[in-house]
GROMACS .gro file of C-alpha atoms in nm:
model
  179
    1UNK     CA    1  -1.336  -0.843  -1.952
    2UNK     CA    2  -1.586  -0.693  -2.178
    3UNK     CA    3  -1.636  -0.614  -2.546
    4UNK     CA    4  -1.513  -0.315  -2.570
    5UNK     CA    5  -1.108  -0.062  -2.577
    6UNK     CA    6  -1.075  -0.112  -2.167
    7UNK     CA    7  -1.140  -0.450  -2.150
    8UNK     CA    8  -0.964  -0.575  -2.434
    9UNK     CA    9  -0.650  -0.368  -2.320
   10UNK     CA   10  -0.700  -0.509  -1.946
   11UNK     CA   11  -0.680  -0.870  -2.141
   12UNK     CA   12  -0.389  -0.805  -2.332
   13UNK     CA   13  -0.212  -0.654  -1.997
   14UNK     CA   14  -0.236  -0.974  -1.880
   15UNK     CA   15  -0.124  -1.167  -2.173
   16UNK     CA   16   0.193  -0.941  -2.162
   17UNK     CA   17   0.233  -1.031  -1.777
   18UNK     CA   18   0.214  -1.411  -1.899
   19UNK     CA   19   0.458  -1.393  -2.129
   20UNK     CA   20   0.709  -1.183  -1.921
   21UNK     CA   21   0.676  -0.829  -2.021
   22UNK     CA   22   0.795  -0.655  -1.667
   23UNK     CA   23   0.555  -0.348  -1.682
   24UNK     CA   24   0.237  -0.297  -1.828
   25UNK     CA   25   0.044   0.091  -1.815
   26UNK     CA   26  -0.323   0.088  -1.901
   27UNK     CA   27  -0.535   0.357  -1.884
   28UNK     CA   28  -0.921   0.403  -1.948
   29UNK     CA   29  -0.996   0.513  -2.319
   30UNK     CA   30  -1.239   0.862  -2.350
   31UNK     CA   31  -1.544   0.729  -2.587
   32UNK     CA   32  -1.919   0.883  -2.588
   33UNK     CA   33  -2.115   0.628  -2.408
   34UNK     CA   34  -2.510   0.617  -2.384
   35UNK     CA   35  -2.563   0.984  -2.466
   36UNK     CA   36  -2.413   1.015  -2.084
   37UNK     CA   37  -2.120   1.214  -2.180
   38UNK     CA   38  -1.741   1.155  -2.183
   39UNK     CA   39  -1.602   0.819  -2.063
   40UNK     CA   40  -1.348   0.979  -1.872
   41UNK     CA   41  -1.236   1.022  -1.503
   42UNK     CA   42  -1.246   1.374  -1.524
   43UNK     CA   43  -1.605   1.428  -1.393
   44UNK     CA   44  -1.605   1.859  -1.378
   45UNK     CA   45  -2.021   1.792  -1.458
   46UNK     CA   46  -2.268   1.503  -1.462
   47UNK     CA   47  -2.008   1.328  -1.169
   48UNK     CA   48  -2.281   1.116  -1.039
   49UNK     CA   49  -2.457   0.965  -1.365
   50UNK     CA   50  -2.167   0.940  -1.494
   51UNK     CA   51  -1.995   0.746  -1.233
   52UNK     CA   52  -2.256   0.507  -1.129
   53UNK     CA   53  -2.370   0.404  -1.536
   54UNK     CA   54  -2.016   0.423  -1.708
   55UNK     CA   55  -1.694   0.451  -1.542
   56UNK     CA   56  -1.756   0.227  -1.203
   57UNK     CA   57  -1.961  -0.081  -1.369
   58UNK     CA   58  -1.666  -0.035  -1.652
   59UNK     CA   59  -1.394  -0.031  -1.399
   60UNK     CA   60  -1.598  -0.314  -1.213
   61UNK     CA   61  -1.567  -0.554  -1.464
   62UNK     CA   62  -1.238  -0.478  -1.603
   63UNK     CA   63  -1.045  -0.465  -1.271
   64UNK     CA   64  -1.215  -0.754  -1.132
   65UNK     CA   65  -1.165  -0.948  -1.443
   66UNK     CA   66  -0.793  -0.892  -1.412
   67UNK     CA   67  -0.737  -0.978  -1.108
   68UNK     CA   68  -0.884  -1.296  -1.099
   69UNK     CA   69  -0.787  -1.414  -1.429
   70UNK     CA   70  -0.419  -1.280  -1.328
   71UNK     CA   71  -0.487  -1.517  -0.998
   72UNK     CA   72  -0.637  -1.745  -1.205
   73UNK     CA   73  -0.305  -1.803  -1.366
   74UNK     CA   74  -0.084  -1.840  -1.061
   75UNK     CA   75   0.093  -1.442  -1.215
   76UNK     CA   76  -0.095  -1.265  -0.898
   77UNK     CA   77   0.173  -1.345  -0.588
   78UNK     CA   78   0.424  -1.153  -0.855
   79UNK     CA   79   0.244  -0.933  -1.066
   80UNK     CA   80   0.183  -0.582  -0.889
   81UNK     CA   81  -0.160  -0.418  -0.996
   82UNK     CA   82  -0.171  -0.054  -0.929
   83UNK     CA   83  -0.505   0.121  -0.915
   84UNK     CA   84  -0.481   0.521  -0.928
   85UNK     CA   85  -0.546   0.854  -1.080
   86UNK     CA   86  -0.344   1.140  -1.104
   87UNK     CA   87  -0.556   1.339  -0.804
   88UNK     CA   88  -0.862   1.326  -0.598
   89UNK     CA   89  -1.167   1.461  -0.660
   90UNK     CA   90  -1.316   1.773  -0.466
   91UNK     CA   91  -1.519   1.674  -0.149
   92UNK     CA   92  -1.747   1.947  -0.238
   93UNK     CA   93  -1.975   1.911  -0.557
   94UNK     CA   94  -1.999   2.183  -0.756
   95UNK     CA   95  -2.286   2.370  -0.957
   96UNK     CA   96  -2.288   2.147  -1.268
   97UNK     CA   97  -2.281   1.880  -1.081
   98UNK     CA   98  -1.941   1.806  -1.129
   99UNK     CA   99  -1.639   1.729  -0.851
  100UNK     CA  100  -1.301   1.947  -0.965
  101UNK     CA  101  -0.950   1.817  -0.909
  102UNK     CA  102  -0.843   1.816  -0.525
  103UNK     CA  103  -0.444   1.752  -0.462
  104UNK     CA  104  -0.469   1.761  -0.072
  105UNK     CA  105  -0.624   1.406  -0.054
  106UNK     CA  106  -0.643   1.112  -0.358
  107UNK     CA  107  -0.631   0.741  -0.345
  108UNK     CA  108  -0.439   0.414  -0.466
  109UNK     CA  109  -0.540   0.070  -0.480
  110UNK     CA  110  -0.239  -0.166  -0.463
  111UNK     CA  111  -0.283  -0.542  -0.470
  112UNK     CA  112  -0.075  -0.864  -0.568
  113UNK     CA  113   0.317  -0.877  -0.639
  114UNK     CA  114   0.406  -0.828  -0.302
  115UNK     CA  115   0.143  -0.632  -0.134
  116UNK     CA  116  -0.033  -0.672   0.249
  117UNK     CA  117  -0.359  -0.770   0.201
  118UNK     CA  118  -0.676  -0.616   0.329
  119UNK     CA  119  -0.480  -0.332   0.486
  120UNK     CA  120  -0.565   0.006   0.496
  121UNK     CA  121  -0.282   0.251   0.475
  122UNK     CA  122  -0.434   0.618   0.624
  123UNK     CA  123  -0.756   0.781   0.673
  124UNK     CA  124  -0.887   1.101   0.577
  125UNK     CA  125  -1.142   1.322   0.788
  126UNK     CA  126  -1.497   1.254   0.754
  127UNK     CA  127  -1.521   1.518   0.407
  128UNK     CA  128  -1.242   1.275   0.245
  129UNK     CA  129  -1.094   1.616   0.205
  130UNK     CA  130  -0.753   1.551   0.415
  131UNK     CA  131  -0.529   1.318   0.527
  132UNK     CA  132  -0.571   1.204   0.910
  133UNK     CA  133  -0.342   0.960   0.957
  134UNK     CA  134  -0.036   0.789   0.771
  135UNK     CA  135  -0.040   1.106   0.443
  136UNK     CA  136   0.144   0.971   0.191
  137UNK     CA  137   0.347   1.154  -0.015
  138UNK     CA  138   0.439   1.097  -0.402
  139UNK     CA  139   0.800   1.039  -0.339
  140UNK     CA  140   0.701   0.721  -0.093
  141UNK     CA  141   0.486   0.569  -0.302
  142UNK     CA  142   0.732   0.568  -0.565
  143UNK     CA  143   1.003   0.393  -0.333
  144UNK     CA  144   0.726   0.153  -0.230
  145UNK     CA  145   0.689   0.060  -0.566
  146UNK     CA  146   1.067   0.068  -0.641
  147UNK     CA  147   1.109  -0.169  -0.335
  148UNK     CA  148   0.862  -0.437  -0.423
  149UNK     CA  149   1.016  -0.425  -0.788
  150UNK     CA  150   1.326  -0.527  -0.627
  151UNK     CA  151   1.471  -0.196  -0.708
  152UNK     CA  152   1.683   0.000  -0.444
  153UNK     CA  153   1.460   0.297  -0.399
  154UNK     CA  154   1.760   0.496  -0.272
  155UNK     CA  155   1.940   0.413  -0.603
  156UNK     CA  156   2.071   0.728  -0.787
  157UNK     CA  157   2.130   0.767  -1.214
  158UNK     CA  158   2.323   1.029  -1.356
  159UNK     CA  159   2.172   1.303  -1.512
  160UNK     CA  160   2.326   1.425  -1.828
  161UNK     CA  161   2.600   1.646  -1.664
  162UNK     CA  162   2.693   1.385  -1.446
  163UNK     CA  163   2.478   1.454  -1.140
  164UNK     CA  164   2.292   1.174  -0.961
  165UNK     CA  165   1.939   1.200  -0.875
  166UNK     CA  166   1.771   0.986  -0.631
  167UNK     CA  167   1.493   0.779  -0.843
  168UNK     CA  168   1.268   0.825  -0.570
  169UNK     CA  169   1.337   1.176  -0.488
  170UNK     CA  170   1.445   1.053  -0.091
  171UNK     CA  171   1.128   0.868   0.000
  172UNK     CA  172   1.091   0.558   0.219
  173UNK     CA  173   0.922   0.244   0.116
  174UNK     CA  174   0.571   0.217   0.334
  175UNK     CA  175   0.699  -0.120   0.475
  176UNK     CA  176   0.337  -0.130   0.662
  177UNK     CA  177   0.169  -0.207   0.263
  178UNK     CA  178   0.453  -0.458   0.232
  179UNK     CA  179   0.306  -0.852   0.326
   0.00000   0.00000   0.00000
């Protein structure tokens, strides 16, 4: 995993999976690294450098650590490891270098617990800047998720006064993702 936050929290996420905790969240920590800058995702300068000596050899490791140790322990088939940030990243760079936050068109890596695998869900034009085919939107992901959790994703909880909202805000599992 590495000596160092990420990989000792990617090792403990899969420590918790072995001994039953249903759902992990780890997130990259924000350190100084190298004199390179900011280990963060949020690449608004220095995208490149930063991307190819920090965060992607980082992520590298870490991700391909857990997944084959999670394998490794026969927890894969039933653990669901979700890859993902928040947004994309503009198709354009900009003048520091940088690439700002794009909403039209992001990414998610899904694998294990459930998952197709080796399938591609959607393509974007040649920019990456849109969706082409198969957009996804936030509220189907979510019931994807809720639907390989074994969760109706058409379930409703009552608000406070009373009033049910849909946990998945009315979208449909991708059943294409689904092996």
């Amino acid at each position: 995993y590495g000596r160092d936050l990420f990989g000792s929290c990617m090792l403990t996420a899969r420590r918790l999976v072995e001994a039953g905790v249903k759902f992990v969240g780890v997130t990259t920590e924000s350190q100084l690294n190298g004199g390179i800058g900011a280990g963060q995702w949020d690449t608004h300068s220095n995208n490149f450098k930063l991307l190819k000596n920090f965060n992607l050899p980082t992520l590298d490791r870490n991700y391909s650590a857990l997944v084959d140790d999670l394998a490794d322990h026969g927890l894969l088939d039933t653990t669901l490891v979700v890859l993902m940030g928040e947004m994309g990243r503009t198709p354009t760079v900009n003048a520091r270098a940088g690439r700002d936050h794009w909403p039209q068109c992001g990414f998610s890596l899904m694998i294990g617990g459930g998952i197709r695998r080796g399938h591609v869900h959607g393509t974007t034009d040649k920019q990456a800047a849109y969706p082409e085919s198969h957009p996804v939107k936030v509220r189907d992901f979510v019931a994807t998720i809720y639907q390989l959790m074994g969760i109706d994703p058409h379930m409703t909880v009552d608000d406070r006064q009373g009033r049910p909202i849909a946990i998945a805000q009315g979208g449909e599992p991708l059943f294409d993702v689904i092996g």
